[in-house]
Coordinates of C-alpha atoms and ligand atoms in Angstrom, one line a residue:
Chain A
M1 CA 3.6 -10.8 62.5
K2 CA 1.5 -7.9 61.2
L3 CA 0.2 -7.6 57.7
Q4 CA 2.2 -4.3 57.2
E5 CA 5.4 -6.1 57.7
L6 CA 4.7 -8.5 54.9
T7 CA 3.5 -6.1 52.3
K8 CA 5.0 -3.0 50.7
P9 CA 3.8 0.4 51.6
W10 CA 0.9 1.6 49.5
A11 CA 1.8 3.5 46.4
A12 CA -0.3 5.2 43.6
F13 CA 1.4 3.0 40.9
N14 CA 4.4 0.7 40.3
Y15 CA 7.8 2.0 39.6
G16 CA 7.8 2.8 35.9
F17 CA 4.0 2.7 35.7
L18 CA 3.6 -0.8 34.3
D19 CA 2.8 -3.6 36.7
E20 CA 5.3 -6.3 37.2
S21 CA 3.6 -8.9 35.1
A22 CA 3.4 -6.6 32.1
K23 CA 7.1 -5.8 32.5
R24 CA 8.0 -9.5 32.8
E25 CA 6.0 -10.2 29.7
L26 CA 7.9 -7.5 27.9
R27 CA 11.3 -8.6 29.2
R28 CA 10.8 -12.0 27.9
R29 CA 9.7 -10.9 24.5
I30 CA 12.5 -8.5 24.3
L31 CA 14.9 -11.3 25.1
K32 CA 13.4 -13.5 22.5
A33 CA 13.5 -10.7 19.9
I34 CA 17.2 -10.2 20.6
A35 CA 17.8 -13.9 20.3
I36 CA 16.3 -13.9 16.9
P37 CA 17.3 -10.8 15.3
G38 CA 14.6 -9.2 13.0
C39 CA 11.9 -11.8 14.0
Q40 CA 8.7 -10.3 15.0
V41 CA 7.6 -11.4 18.5
P42 CA 3.9 -11.0 19.5
Y43 CA 3.4 -9.5 23.1
A44 CA 0.5 -8.7 25.4
S45 CA 0.3 -5.0 24.9
R46 CA -1.0 -3.2 28.0
E47 CA -3.2 -0.1 28.1
V48 CA -1.1 2.9 28.8
P49 CA -2.4 6.5 29.4
M50 CA -2.0 7.3 25.8
A51 CA -4.0 6.5 22.7
R52 CA -2.7 3.5 20.5
G53 CA -0.8 4.9 17.5
W54 CA 0.9 7.6 19.5
G55 CA 3.9 5.4 20.5
T56 CA 2.4 3.1 23.0
G57 CA 4.7 0.2 21.7
G58 CA 7.8 2.3 22.4
L59 CA 6.4 3.6 25.6
Q60 CA 6.0 0.1 27.1
V61 CA 9.4 -1.0 26.1
T62 CA 11.0 2.1 27.6
L63 CA 9.0 1.7 30.8
T64 CA 10.2 -1.9 31.1
L65 CA 13.8 -0.8 30.6
L66 CA 13.6 2.2 33.0
K67 CA 15.6 2.3 36.2
P68 CA 16.2 5.3 38.6
A69 CA 19.6 5.9 37.1
S70 CA 18.3 6.0 33.5
V71 CA 18.8 9.2 31.3
V72 CA 16.0 9.3 28.8
K73 CA 15.8 11.2 25.6
V74 CA 12.6 11.3 23.5
I75 CA 12.3 12.5 19.9
D76 CA 9.6 12.8 17.3
Q77 CA 10.9 12.9 13.7
G78 CA 14.2 14.2 15.1
A79 CA 12.8 16.8 17.3
D80 CA 12.8 16.8 21.2
D81 CA 10.3 19.6 21.6
S82 CA 7.2 18.3 19.7
V83 CA 4.2 18.0 22.0
N84 CA 4.1 14.3 22.0
A85 CA 7.8 13.9 22.5
S86 CA 7.9 16.3 25.5
S87 CA 4.8 14.8 27.1
I88 CA 6.2 11.2 26.9
R89 CA 9.6 12.5 28.2
K90 CA 7.9 14.1 31.2
F91 CA 5.9 11.0 31.8
F92 CA 9.1 8.9 32.1
G93 CA 10.3 11.6 34.6
R94 CA 7.2 11.4 36.7
V95 CA 6.8 7.6 36.9
G96 CA 10.5 6.6 36.8
G97 CA 12.3 9.5 38.6
V98 CA 14.7 9.4 35.8
V99 CA 16.7 12.3 34.3
E100 CA 15.3 13.8 31.2
T101 CA 17.8 14.9 28.5
E102 CA 17.8 16.3 25.0
D103 CA 21.4 15.4 24.5
T104 CA 22.0 12.1 22.6
G105 CA 25.4 11.6 24.1
K106 CA 24.0 11.7 27.6
A107 CA 21.0 9.5 27.2
T108 CA 20.9 5.8 28.3
I109 CA 17.7 5.2 26.4
V110 CA 16.6 7.1 23.4
Q111 CA 12.9 6.6 22.4
S112 CA 12.3 7.8 18.9
R113 CA 9.6 8.1 16.2
H114 CA 10.8 7.9 12.6
R115 CA 14.5 8.9 13.2
I116 CA 17.8 7.8 14.5
P117 CA 20.0 10.6 15.9
E118 CA 22.9 11.7 13.8
E119 CA 25.5 11.3 16.7
K120 CA 26.6 7.6 16.9
L121 CA 25.0 5.6 19.7
R122 CA 27.2 3.6 22.0
E123 CA 27.2 0.1 23.5
D124 CA 25.7 1.4 26.7
Q125 CA 22.8 3.0 24.9
V126 CA 19.4 1.6 23.8
L127 CA 17.4 2.9 20.9
V128 CA 13.6 2.3 21.2
L129 CA 11.7 2.9 18.0
Q130 CA 8.0 3.4 17.8
V131 CA 6.6 1.4 14.9
P132 CA 3.2 1.8 13.3
N133 CA 3.3 -1.3 11.1
P134 CA 5.9 -4.0 11.9
E135 CA 5.0 -6.4 9.1
P136 CA 7.0 -5.9 5.8
L137 CA 4.9 -8.4 4.0
R138 CA 1.6 -6.7 4.6
P139 CA 1.5 -4.8 1.3
V140 CA 2.0 -8.0 -0.6
Q141 CA 0.2 -10.5 1.7
P142 CA -2.6 -9.2 4.0
D143 CA -3.2 -12.7 5.6
I144 CA -1.0 -12.7 8.7
S145 CA -0.7 -16.5 9.0
I146 CA 0.3 -16.8 5.3
A147 CA 2.8 -14.0 6.0
R148 CA 4.3 -15.9 8.9
D149 CA 4.8 -18.9 6.8
M150 CA 6.5 -16.6 4.2
H151 CA 8.9 -15.4 7.0
G152 CA 9.4 -19.0 8.0
D153 CA 10.5 -19.9 4.4
A154 CA 12.4 -16.5 3.9
D155 CA 10.0 -16.2 0.9
Y156 CA 10.7 -12.6 0.2
G157 CA 10.4 -12.7 -3.7
Q158 CA 7.5 -10.4 -3.7
L159 CA 9.4 -7.6 -1.7
W160 CA 12.1 -7.8 -4.4
L161 CA 9.3 -7.7 -7.0
V162 CA 8.0 -4.4 -5.5
L163 CA 11.6 -2.8 -5.8
Y164 CA 11.9 -4.3 -9.3
E165 CA 8.6 -2.6 -10.4
Q166 CA 9.6 0.7 -8.9
L167 CA 12.7 0.6 -11.1
V168 CA 10.7 -0.4 -14.1
K169 CA 8.1 2.4 -13.7
S170 CA 10.2 5.2 -12.3
G171 CA 13.8 4.3 -13.3
R172 CA 14.8 4.5 -9.6
I173 CA 13.8 3.1 -6.2
M174 CA 10.9 5.0 -4.8
Q175 CA 10.8 3.5 -1.4
G176 CA 11.5 6.5 0.8
A177 CA 11.1 5.2 4.4
E178 CA 10.5 1.7 5.6
Y179 CA 13.1 0.3 3.3
P180 CA 13.1 -3.5 3.4
S181 CA 16.2 -4.8 4.9
L182 CA 17.7 -8.3 5.7
V183 CA 18.7 -8.7 9.3
N184 CA 21.5 -11.2 10.1
G185 CA 20.9 -12.7 6.8
R186 CA 17.6 -14.1 7.8
Y187 CA 14.5 -11.9 8.5
V188 CA 13.4 -9.0 6.5
I189 CA 12.2 -5.9 8.4
T190 CA 10.8 -2.6 7.2
P191 CA 12.3 -0.6 10.0
S192 CA 9.7 1.7 11.4
P193 CA 9.5 4.4 8.9
I194 CA 13.0 5.8 9.4
P195 CA 14.3 7.3 6.1
R196 CA 16.8 5.5 3.9
W197 CA 19.3 7.7 5.4
D198 CA 19.1 6.1 8.8
V199 CA 19.0 2.3 7.8
P200 CA 22.8 2.0 7.4
K201 CA 23.2 3.2 11.0
L202 CA 21.6 0.0 12.1
N203 CA 24.2 -2.2 10.5
Q204 CA 26.8 -3.5 12.9
A205 CA 25.8 -0.8 15.2
D206 CA 27.3 -0.7 18.8
H207 CA 23.9 -0.1 20.3
L208 CA 20.8 -2.3 20.7
T209 CA 17.7 -1.2 18.8
I210 CA 14.2 -2.5 19.9
L211 CA 11.3 -1.7 17.6
S212 CA 7.9 -2.0 19.1
A213 CA 4.4 -1.7 17.7
G214 CA 1.7 -1.2 20.5
R215 CA -1.4 -1.3 18.4
E216 CA -0.1 -4.4 16.4
K217 CA 1.3 -5.9 19.6
R218 CA 4.6 -7.1 18.1
L219 CA 8.2 -6.1 18.6
Y220 CA 11.5 -7.0 17.1
A221 CA 15.1 -6.2 17.6
V222 CA 18.4 -5.4 16.0
P223 CA 21.0 -6.4 18.5
P224 CA 24.5 -4.8 18.6
Y225 CA 27.0 -5.9 15.9
T226 CA 24.2 -7.4 13.7
K227 CA 24.3 -7.1 9.9
V228 CA 21.5 -5.1 8.4
E229 CA 21.5 -5.1 4.6
P230 CA 19.0 -3.1 2.6
L231 CA 17.5 -5.2 -0.3
V232 CA 19.4 -4.0 -3.3
F233 CA 20.1 -5.3 -6.8
D234 CA 23.7 -6.0 -7.7
D235 CA 23.6 -3.4 -10.3
V236 CA 21.6 -0.7 -8.6
P237 CA 23.4 0.6 -5.6
Y238 CA 21.6 1.6 -2.4
R239 CA 21.1 5.4 -2.3
V240 CA 20.4 7.6 0.7
E241 CA 18.6 10.9 0.4
D242 CA 20.7 13.4 -1.3
H243 CA 21.3 15.9 1.5
H244 CA 25.1 16.2 1.5
D245 CA 25.0 19.8 0.1
K246 CA 22.0 21.1 2.2
T247 CA 22.9 23.6 4.9
C248 CA 20.8 24.1 8.0
Y249 CA 19.6 27.8 8.0
R250 CA 19.7 27.9 11.8
S251 CA 22.9 26.2 12.7
N252 CA 24.8 26.6 9.5
V253 CA 25.7 23.0 9.5
T254 CA 26.0 21.1 6.2
G255 CA 25.7 17.4 5.3
Y256 CA 23.1 16.0 7.6
F257 CA 19.5 14.9 7.2
V258 CA 17.3 18.0 6.8
N259 CA 13.7 19.0 6.7
E260 CA 12.7 21.2 3.8
L261 CA 10.9 24.4 4.6
P262 CA 9.1 25.9 1.6
Q263 CA 9.4 29.7 1.5
E264 CA 6.9 32.2 0.3
D265 CA 9.1 33.1 -2.7
G266 CA 9.0 29.5 -4.0
S267 CA 12.5 28.6 -2.8
S268 CA 13.3 26.3 0.1
A269 CA 15.1 26.6 3.4
Y270 CA 16.5 23.7 5.2
E271 CA 16.8 22.8 8.9
L272 CA 18.4 19.9 10.6
S273 CA 16.0 17.1 11.3
D274 CA 17.9 16.1 14.5
S275 CA 17.0 19.4 16.3
H276 CA 19.2 19.1 19.3
F277 CA 22.2 18.2 17.1
G278 CA 21.7 21.6 15.5
I279 CA 21.2 23.4 18.9
K280 CA 24.5 21.9 20.0
H281 CA 26.2 23.3 16.9
I282 CA 24.8 26.8 17.7
R283 CA 25.8 26.8 21.2
K284 CA 29.3 25.6 20.3
A285 CA 29.5 28.5 17.7
E286 CA 28.6 30.9 20.4
G287 CA 31.5 29.7 22.5
E288 CA 29.8 27.4 24.9
P289 CA 31.8 24.3 25.9
V290 CA 29.5 21.7 24.2
E291 CA 30.5 18.2 23.3
I292 CA 29.4 16.9 20.0
G293 CA 29.7 13.3 19.5
D294 CA 31.1 11.5 16.5
T295 CA 28.5 11.2 13.7
W296 CA 27.7 8.3 11.4
Y297 CA 27.7 10.6 8.4
K298 CA 30.3 13.1 7.4
N299 CA 29.5 15.6 4.6
G300 CA 26.5 13.7 3.6
R301 CA 28.3 10.4 3.2
M302 CA 28.1 7.5 5.5
T303 CA 31.7 7.1 6.8
D304 CA 31.1 4.2 9.2
D305 CA 31.1 1.4 6.6
R306 CA 31.3 -1.7 8.7
A307 CA 29.7 -4.1 6.2
Chain B
M1 CA 5.4 -53.4 -24.7
T2 CA 4.3 -50.1 -26.0
A3 CA 7.0 -48.4 -23.9
L4 CA 9.7 -49.7 -26.2
N5 CA 7.7 -49.3 -29.5
V6 CA 10.0 -46.8 -31.1
D7 CA 8.9 -47.6 -34.6
T8 CA 5.7 -45.7 -34.2
P9 CA 5.5 -42.6 -36.4
A10 CA 3.9 -40.5 -33.6
V11 CA 6.7 -38.1 -33.4
P12 CA 8.8 -38.2 -36.5
K13 CA 10.1 -34.7 -36.1
R14 CA 12.1 -35.6 -33.0
Q15 CA 15.1 -37.8 -32.3
P16 CA 13.9 -41.2 -31.0
P17 CA 16.3 -41.6 -28.0
R18 CA 14.5 -39.0 -26.0
L19 CA 11.2 -40.9 -26.1
M20 CA 10.7 -43.8 -23.9
L21 CA 14.1 -45.4 -24.4
A22 CA 15.4 -43.2 -21.6
E23 CA 14.7 -43.7 -17.9
P24 CA 11.4 -42.0 -16.8
I25 CA 11.8 -38.4 -15.5
M26 CA 8.7 -38.6 -13.4
T27 CA 7.3 -41.6 -11.5
M28 CA 4.1 -41.6 -9.4
R29 CA 2.9 -44.8 -7.9
G30 CA -0.4 -45.6 -6.2
I31 CA -1.8 -42.1 -5.8
S32 CA -5.1 -41.9 -4.0
K33 CA -6.9 -39.0 -2.5
S34 CA -10.4 -38.7 -1.0
F35 CA -12.2 -35.5 -0.2
G36 CA -14.7 -36.7 2.4
D37 CA -16.8 -39.3 0.6
V38 CA -15.5 -38.3 -2.8
K39 CA -12.7 -40.4 -4.1
A40 CA -10.9 -38.1 -6.4
L41 CA -8.0 -40.5 -7.2
G42 CA -8.1 -44.1 -6.6
G43 CA -4.6 -45.4 -7.0
V44 CA -3.1 -43.8 -10.0
D45 CA 0.3 -44.6 -11.6
V46 CA 2.0 -42.1 -13.9
T47 CA 5.3 -42.4 -15.8
V48 CA 6.7 -39.5 -17.8
Y49 CA 9.6 -39.8 -20.0
P50 CA 12.0 -36.9 -20.7
G51 CA 11.0 -34.8 -23.7
E52 CA 7.6 -36.2 -24.2
V53 CA 4.2 -34.7 -23.9
L54 CA 1.8 -36.8 -21.7
G55 CA -1.8 -35.9 -22.4
I56 CA -4.3 -36.6 -19.6
V57 CA -8.0 -36.7 -20.7
G58 CA -11.2 -37.4 -19.0
E59 CA -14.5 -36.0 -18.1
S60 CA -15.1 -33.2 -15.6
G61 CA -14.5 -34.5 -12.1
S62 CA -12.3 -37.4 -13.1
G63 CA -9.4 -36.2 -11.0
K64 CA -7.2 -34.6 -13.6
S65 CA -6.6 -31.3 -11.7
T66 CA -6.1 -33.1 -8.5
L67 CA -3.4 -35.3 -10.0
L68 CA -1.7 -32.3 -11.5
R69 CA -1.7 -30.5 -8.1
M70 CA 0.0 -33.5 -6.7
M71 CA 2.7 -33.2 -9.4
N72 CA 3.2 -29.6 -8.4
L73 CA 3.4 -30.6 -4.8
E74 CA 0.6 -28.3 -3.8
D75 CA -1.2 -31.1 -2.2
T76 CA -0.3 -34.5 -0.6
P77 CA -2.3 -37.7 -1.5
D78 CA -3.6 -40.1 1.2
T79 CA -1.2 -42.8 -0.3
G80 CA 1.3 -43.0 -3.0
S81 CA 4.8 -41.9 -3.9
Y82 CA 6.3 -39.4 -6.3
N83 CA 9.8 -39.1 -7.9
L84 CA 11.5 -36.8 -10.2
V85 CA 14.8 -37.5 -11.6
L86 CA 16.7 -34.2 -11.2
P87 CA 20.4 -33.7 -11.3
G88 CA 21.8 -33.7 -7.8
H89 CA 18.8 -35.0 -6.2
Q90 CA 18.6 -38.2 -4.4
D91 CA 16.0 -40.8 -4.8
R92 CA 13.2 -39.9 -2.3
N93 CA 9.5 -39.7 -2.1
L94 CA 8.8 -36.0 -2.8
F95 CA 5.7 -36.1 -0.7
D96 CA 8.0 -36.4 2.3
L97 CA 9.4 -32.9 1.6
D98 CA 8.4 -30.1 3.9
R99 CA 6.8 -26.8 2.8
F100 CA 10.2 -25.1 2.2
E101 CA 11.8 -27.9 0.3
R102 CA 8.6 -28.2 -1.8
R103 CA 8.6 -24.5 -2.6
M104 CA 12.4 -24.6 -3.7
L105 CA 11.8 -27.7 -5.8
R106 CA 8.8 -26.1 -7.4
A107 CA 10.6 -22.8 -8.0
H108 CA 13.6 -24.5 -9.6
H109 CA 12.2 -27.6 -11.4
I110 CA 8.4 -27.3 -12.1
G111 CA 6.5 -24.9 -14.2
I112 CA 2.7 -24.8 -14.2
V113 CA 0.1 -23.0 -16.3
Y114 CA -3.4 -23.0 -14.8
Q115 CA -6.6 -22.7 -16.6
N116 CA -7.4 -19.6 -14.4
P117 CA -4.7 -17.0 -14.9
H118 CA -5.7 -15.6 -11.5
L119 CA -4.3 -18.8 -9.9
G120 CA -1.0 -18.4 -11.6
L121 CA -0.4 -14.7 -11.8
L122 CA 0.0 -11.7 -9.5
M123 CA -2.6 -9.6 -11.3
N124 CA -1.6 -6.1 -10.0
H125 CA 2.0 -6.6 -10.8
T126 CA 3.6 -6.2 -14.4
S127 CA 3.8 -9.1 -16.6
S128 CA 7.6 -8.9 -16.8
G129 CA 7.6 -8.7 -12.9
N130 CA 5.5 -11.9 -12.8
V131 CA 8.3 -13.7 -14.8
A132 CA 11.0 -11.8 -12.8
E133 CA 9.5 -13.1 -9.5
R134 CA 10.4 -16.6 -10.5
L135 CA 14.0 -15.6 -11.0
L136 CA 14.1 -13.6 -7.8
I137 CA 12.9 -16.6 -5.7
A138 CA 15.7 -18.5 -7.4
G139 CA 18.2 -15.9 -6.2
N140 CA 18.9 -13.7 -9.2
R141 CA 19.7 -10.2 -7.9
N142 CA 20.7 -8.3 -11.0
F143 CA 18.1 -5.9 -12.3
A144 CA 19.4 -5.7 -15.9
E145 CA 19.6 -9.5 -16.1
L146 CA 16.3 -10.0 -14.6
R147 CA 14.8 -7.8 -17.2
E148 CA 16.6 -9.3 -20.0
R149 CA 15.7 -12.9 -18.9
A150 CA 12.0 -11.9 -18.4
R151 CA 12.1 -10.3 -21.9
Q152 CA 13.6 -13.6 -23.5
S153 CA 11.1 -15.8 -21.6
L154 CA 8.1 -13.6 -22.7
A155 CA 9.5 -13.7 -26.3
A156 CA 9.8 -17.4 -26.2
S157 CA 6.2 -17.6 -25.2
E158 CA 5.4 -15.4 -28.3
F159 CA 4.2 -12.6 -26.0
P160 CA 4.6 -9.1 -27.6
T161 CA 7.5 -7.8 -25.5
E162 CA 6.7 -4.2 -26.0
R163 CA 3.8 -4.8 -23.6
M164 CA 5.9 -6.6 -21.0
D165 CA 5.3 -3.9 -18.3
A166 CA 1.5 -4.0 -18.7
T167 CA -0.4 -5.7 -15.8
P168 CA -2.2 -9.0 -16.7
C169 CA -5.5 -7.2 -16.0
E170 CA -4.9 -5.1 -19.1
L171 CA -4.2 -8.1 -21.3
S172 CA -6.5 -10.6 -23.2
G173 CA -7.0 -14.2 -21.9
G174 CA -4.6 -15.5 -24.6
M175 CA -1.9 -13.0 -23.5
Q176 CA -2.4 -13.8 -19.9
Q177 CA -1.7 -17.6 -20.7
R178 CA 1.4 -16.6 -22.5
V179 CA 2.7 -14.7 -19.4
Q180 CA 1.8 -17.8 -17.3
L181 CA 3.8 -19.9 -19.8
A182 CA 6.8 -17.4 -19.8
K183 CA 6.8 -17.6 -16.0
A184 CA 6.6 -21.3 -16.0
I185 CA 9.5 -21.8 -18.4
A186 CA 11.7 -19.0 -17.1
L187 CA 13.9 -21.4 -15.2
E188 CA 13.9 -24.2 -17.7
P189 CA 11.9 -26.5 -15.6
A190 CA 12.3 -30.3 -15.6
V191 CA 8.7 -30.7 -16.3
L192 CA 5.9 -28.3 -17.4
L193 CA 2.5 -28.9 -16.1
L194 CA -0.5 -27.6 -18.1
D195 CA -3.9 -27.6 -16.7
E196 CA -6.4 -26.9 -19.5
P197 CA -4.2 -24.0 -20.7
T198 CA -6.4 -23.1 -23.6
T199 CA -9.9 -23.7 -22.1
G200 CA -12.0 -20.5 -22.2
L201 CA -10.1 -19.0 -25.1
D202 CA -11.5 -18.4 -28.5
V203 CA -10.8 -21.2 -30.9
S204 CA -8.4 -19.1 -33.0
V205 CA -6.5 -17.9 -30.0
Q206 CA -6.5 -21.4 -28.6
A207 CA -4.8 -22.6 -31.8
L208 CA -2.1 -19.9 -31.5
V209 CA -1.3 -20.8 -27.9
L210 CA -1.1 -24.4 -28.9
D211 CA 1.3 -23.5 -31.7
T212 CA 3.4 -21.7 -29.2
L213 CA 3.4 -24.8 -26.9
K214 CA 4.4 -27.0 -29.9
R215 CA 7.2 -24.8 -30.9
L216 CA 8.5 -24.7 -27.4
Q217 CA 8.3 -28.4 -27.2
R218 CA 10.2 -28.8 -30.5
D219 CA 12.8 -26.3 -29.8
R220 CA 13.5 -27.0 -26.2
A221 CA 12.4 -30.5 -25.7
I222 CA 10.5 -29.6 -22.5
T223 CA 8.8 -32.5 -20.9
M224 CA 5.1 -31.6 -20.6
V225 CA 2.1 -33.0 -18.8
L226 CA -1.0 -31.6 -20.5
V227 CA -4.5 -31.9 -18.9
S228 CA -7.5 -31.3 -21.0
H229 CA -11.0 -32.6 -21.5
D230 CA -10.7 -31.6 -25.2
L231 CA -9.6 -34.5 -27.2
G232 CA -8.7 -32.2 -30.1
V233 CA -6.1 -30.4 -28.0
I234 CA -4.7 -33.7 -26.8
R235 CA -4.6 -35.0 -30.3
T236 CA -2.5 -32.1 -31.6
M237 CA -0.2 -32.0 -28.7
A238 CA 0.4 -35.5 -27.0
D239 CA 2.8 -38.2 -27.6
R240 CA 1.2 -40.4 -25.1
V241 CA -2.3 -40.3 -23.7
M242 CA -3.8 -41.4 -20.3
V243 CA -7.5 -41.6 -20.1
M244 CA -9.0 -41.1 -16.7
R245 CA -12.4 -41.7 -15.3
R246 CA -13.7 -41.4 -11.8
G247 CA -10.2 -41.2 -10.3
L248 CA -8.8 -44.2 -12.2
V249 CA -6.7 -44.6 -15.3
V250 CA -8.9 -46.6 -17.7
E251 CA -6.4 -46.7 -20.6
Q252 CA -3.1 -45.3 -21.7
G253 CA -0.8 -45.7 -24.7
L254 CA 0.8 -43.9 -27.6
A255 CA -1.5 -41.1 -28.9
D256 CA -2.0 -42.6 -32.3
Q257 CA -2.9 -46.0 -30.8
I258 CA -5.4 -44.5 -28.5
F259 CA -7.0 -42.6 -31.2
Q260 CA -7.0 -45.2 -33.8
D261 CA -7.6 -48.2 -31.8
P262 CA -9.1 -47.5 -28.5
Q263 CA -9.4 -50.6 -26.3
H264 CA -11.6 -49.5 -23.4
A265 CA -15.3 -49.0 -24.0
Y266 CA -15.1 -45.5 -22.4
T267 CA -12.2 -44.4 -24.6
Q268 CA -14.1 -45.7 -27.7
Q269 CA -17.0 -43.7 -26.7
L270 CA -14.9 -40.5 -26.2
V271 CA -13.0 -40.9 -29.5
H272 CA -16.2 -41.6 -31.4
A273 CA -18.0 -38.7 -29.8
E274 CA -15.2 -36.5 -31.0
L275 CA -15.1 -37.5 -34.6
Ligands
ATP401 N1 -10.3 -29.3 -2.4 C1 -11.3 -30.1 -2.7 N2 -12.3 -30.4 -1.8 C2 -13.4 -31.2 -2.0 N3 -13.4 -31.9 -3.2 C3 -12.5 -31.7 -4.1 C4 -11.4 -30.9 -4.0 N4 -10.7 -30.8 -5.1 C5 -11.3 -31.7 -5.9 N5 -12.4 -32.2 -5.4 C6 -13.3 -33.2 -6.0 O1 -12.5 -34.2 -6.5 C7 -12.9 -34.7 -7.8 C8 -11.9 -34.5 -8.9 O2 -11.8 -33.1 -9.1 P1 -10.7 -32.5 -10.2 O3 -10.8 -31.1 -10.0 O4 -9.5 -33.1 -10.1 O5 -11.4 -33.0 -11.5 P2 -11.0 -32.6 -13.0 O6 -10.8 -33.9 -13.7 O7 -9.9 -31.6 -13.0 O8 -12.4 -31.9 -13.6 P3 -12.5 -30.6 -14.6 O9 -12.4 -31.2 -15.9 O10 -13.8 -30.2 -14.3 O11 -11.4 -29.7 -14.3 C9 -14.3 -33.9 -8.0 O12 -15.3 -34.7 -7.6 C10 -14.0 -32.7 -7.1 O13 -15.3 -32.2 -6.7
MG402 MG1 -9.6 -29.5 -13.7

């Protein structure tokens, strides 16, 4: 028997870039995270050809999930065409031989920074969120081991206290992104800085969400059909950003999450934050046969109330 | 038996049945604790009756704070048992509780005021928030109610409620102690533990805080355990007194008895030094 028959042919790198032991580590951690919704699971974070803080956590999870039949969409704050998003997407194409897409409906994996697409994700899709800071208790408890005990005891009084004091000082909740939310009635997460608008999309969703922080080496998950409840007082309802009457100046679509573009005359223009969602609307208006998926919000109101 | 001596004029302002005729609300037996070579507590028994103020005096290092930390379940002794009579709780040694059970018991049934406000308060949160946190831990989720109950609790501690949203850093020492007190009584605890609550305050401020404590005690009949090395404080507040020295109880009895007719040489020395 020759050595060549026993070994695989030489290759420049593994399929999906990561070596098998790194993938096994990540698969195990992901399974654990899914088994305990919202619980932060530490993992051995590999070096990847990208600086920490640029989405290495999300990158490693996506690389682990990748298979040749995958269709991958990568967005940064809702946009597919930012430098970071396009280079990550191209990287997946090169190391995984996967199909790259900008269409939410066609993707099997959506890796995202700070947004969840407007079109509803399905059971067969996975959302991977890049997370800078996975620990909701960090602002109130800098000591990690004490914070772990606090999670163990579901000791979240101080997170409530932060919300209480925002109401006292400003008369309203000032928490814009990273809104503390209770997953499956047990663990509080501050989902990677997605806006308040996106938090209800996680509740009882059809899709799996994996949130991964490469620098902090921790990941957690919101499995499909899992309760995600923002922390709210009985008498102060949860409010999402008030974008129901904002119209995108490019696509003419109203009632979705928008970016504000200050104009020279002091006024503001608005454009859809989910850029490909806007492009689809423009194409459709121009008569192209474009399929636009069902959306979580309609006219700025969450219609899919599954709670 | 002193425990049944209801004829004593020690507390004429209160109804006698609350005092010592009732079953004890707190029982500690054989508490000992060593830190390395230092024996901080050498087998201490404590009995506290509902509605009374138990004063604990003793020199520095006699183990008073250590004992109080045990009562607050912050620490576990080397030996000994601890029982609180609470509605719906079975008879079990509280030192067997795990961290979570201890936290819940503490949140619902024990209030504590520390000498150092930094130990008892979140200094960068508002005063009302410090009180509200207690209620939040106990599961209250109504903002208007949280605010109202924090206000009531602060008012009961004679804290100027128009300043309820100032942080403790902006307040005087006396005010900080009132915030601690408001926090401690917010959930009507079964027992209120006070570790030198007035030490470090001006004499006049100290008198005002003690007045507040007395008023609370009279109006709400809160059971208190008050630790102090100041006999004057103990004299004004306590119904019963426990004298500690080097981790042991050298004498205990009704306050009047201790002050008028101390039996133990060490107590005699203390009482005479104070006069
Ligand atoms: N965490 C600890 N580690 C080591 N020694 C300790 C610890 N806590 C207390 N001790 C020791 O135990 C003894 C009793 O201390 P404790 O603080 O209970 O005294 P105290 O009566 O409250 O004194 P003070 O009047 O000064 O507050 C002291 O000798 C102290 O040094
Ligand atoms: Mg002490």
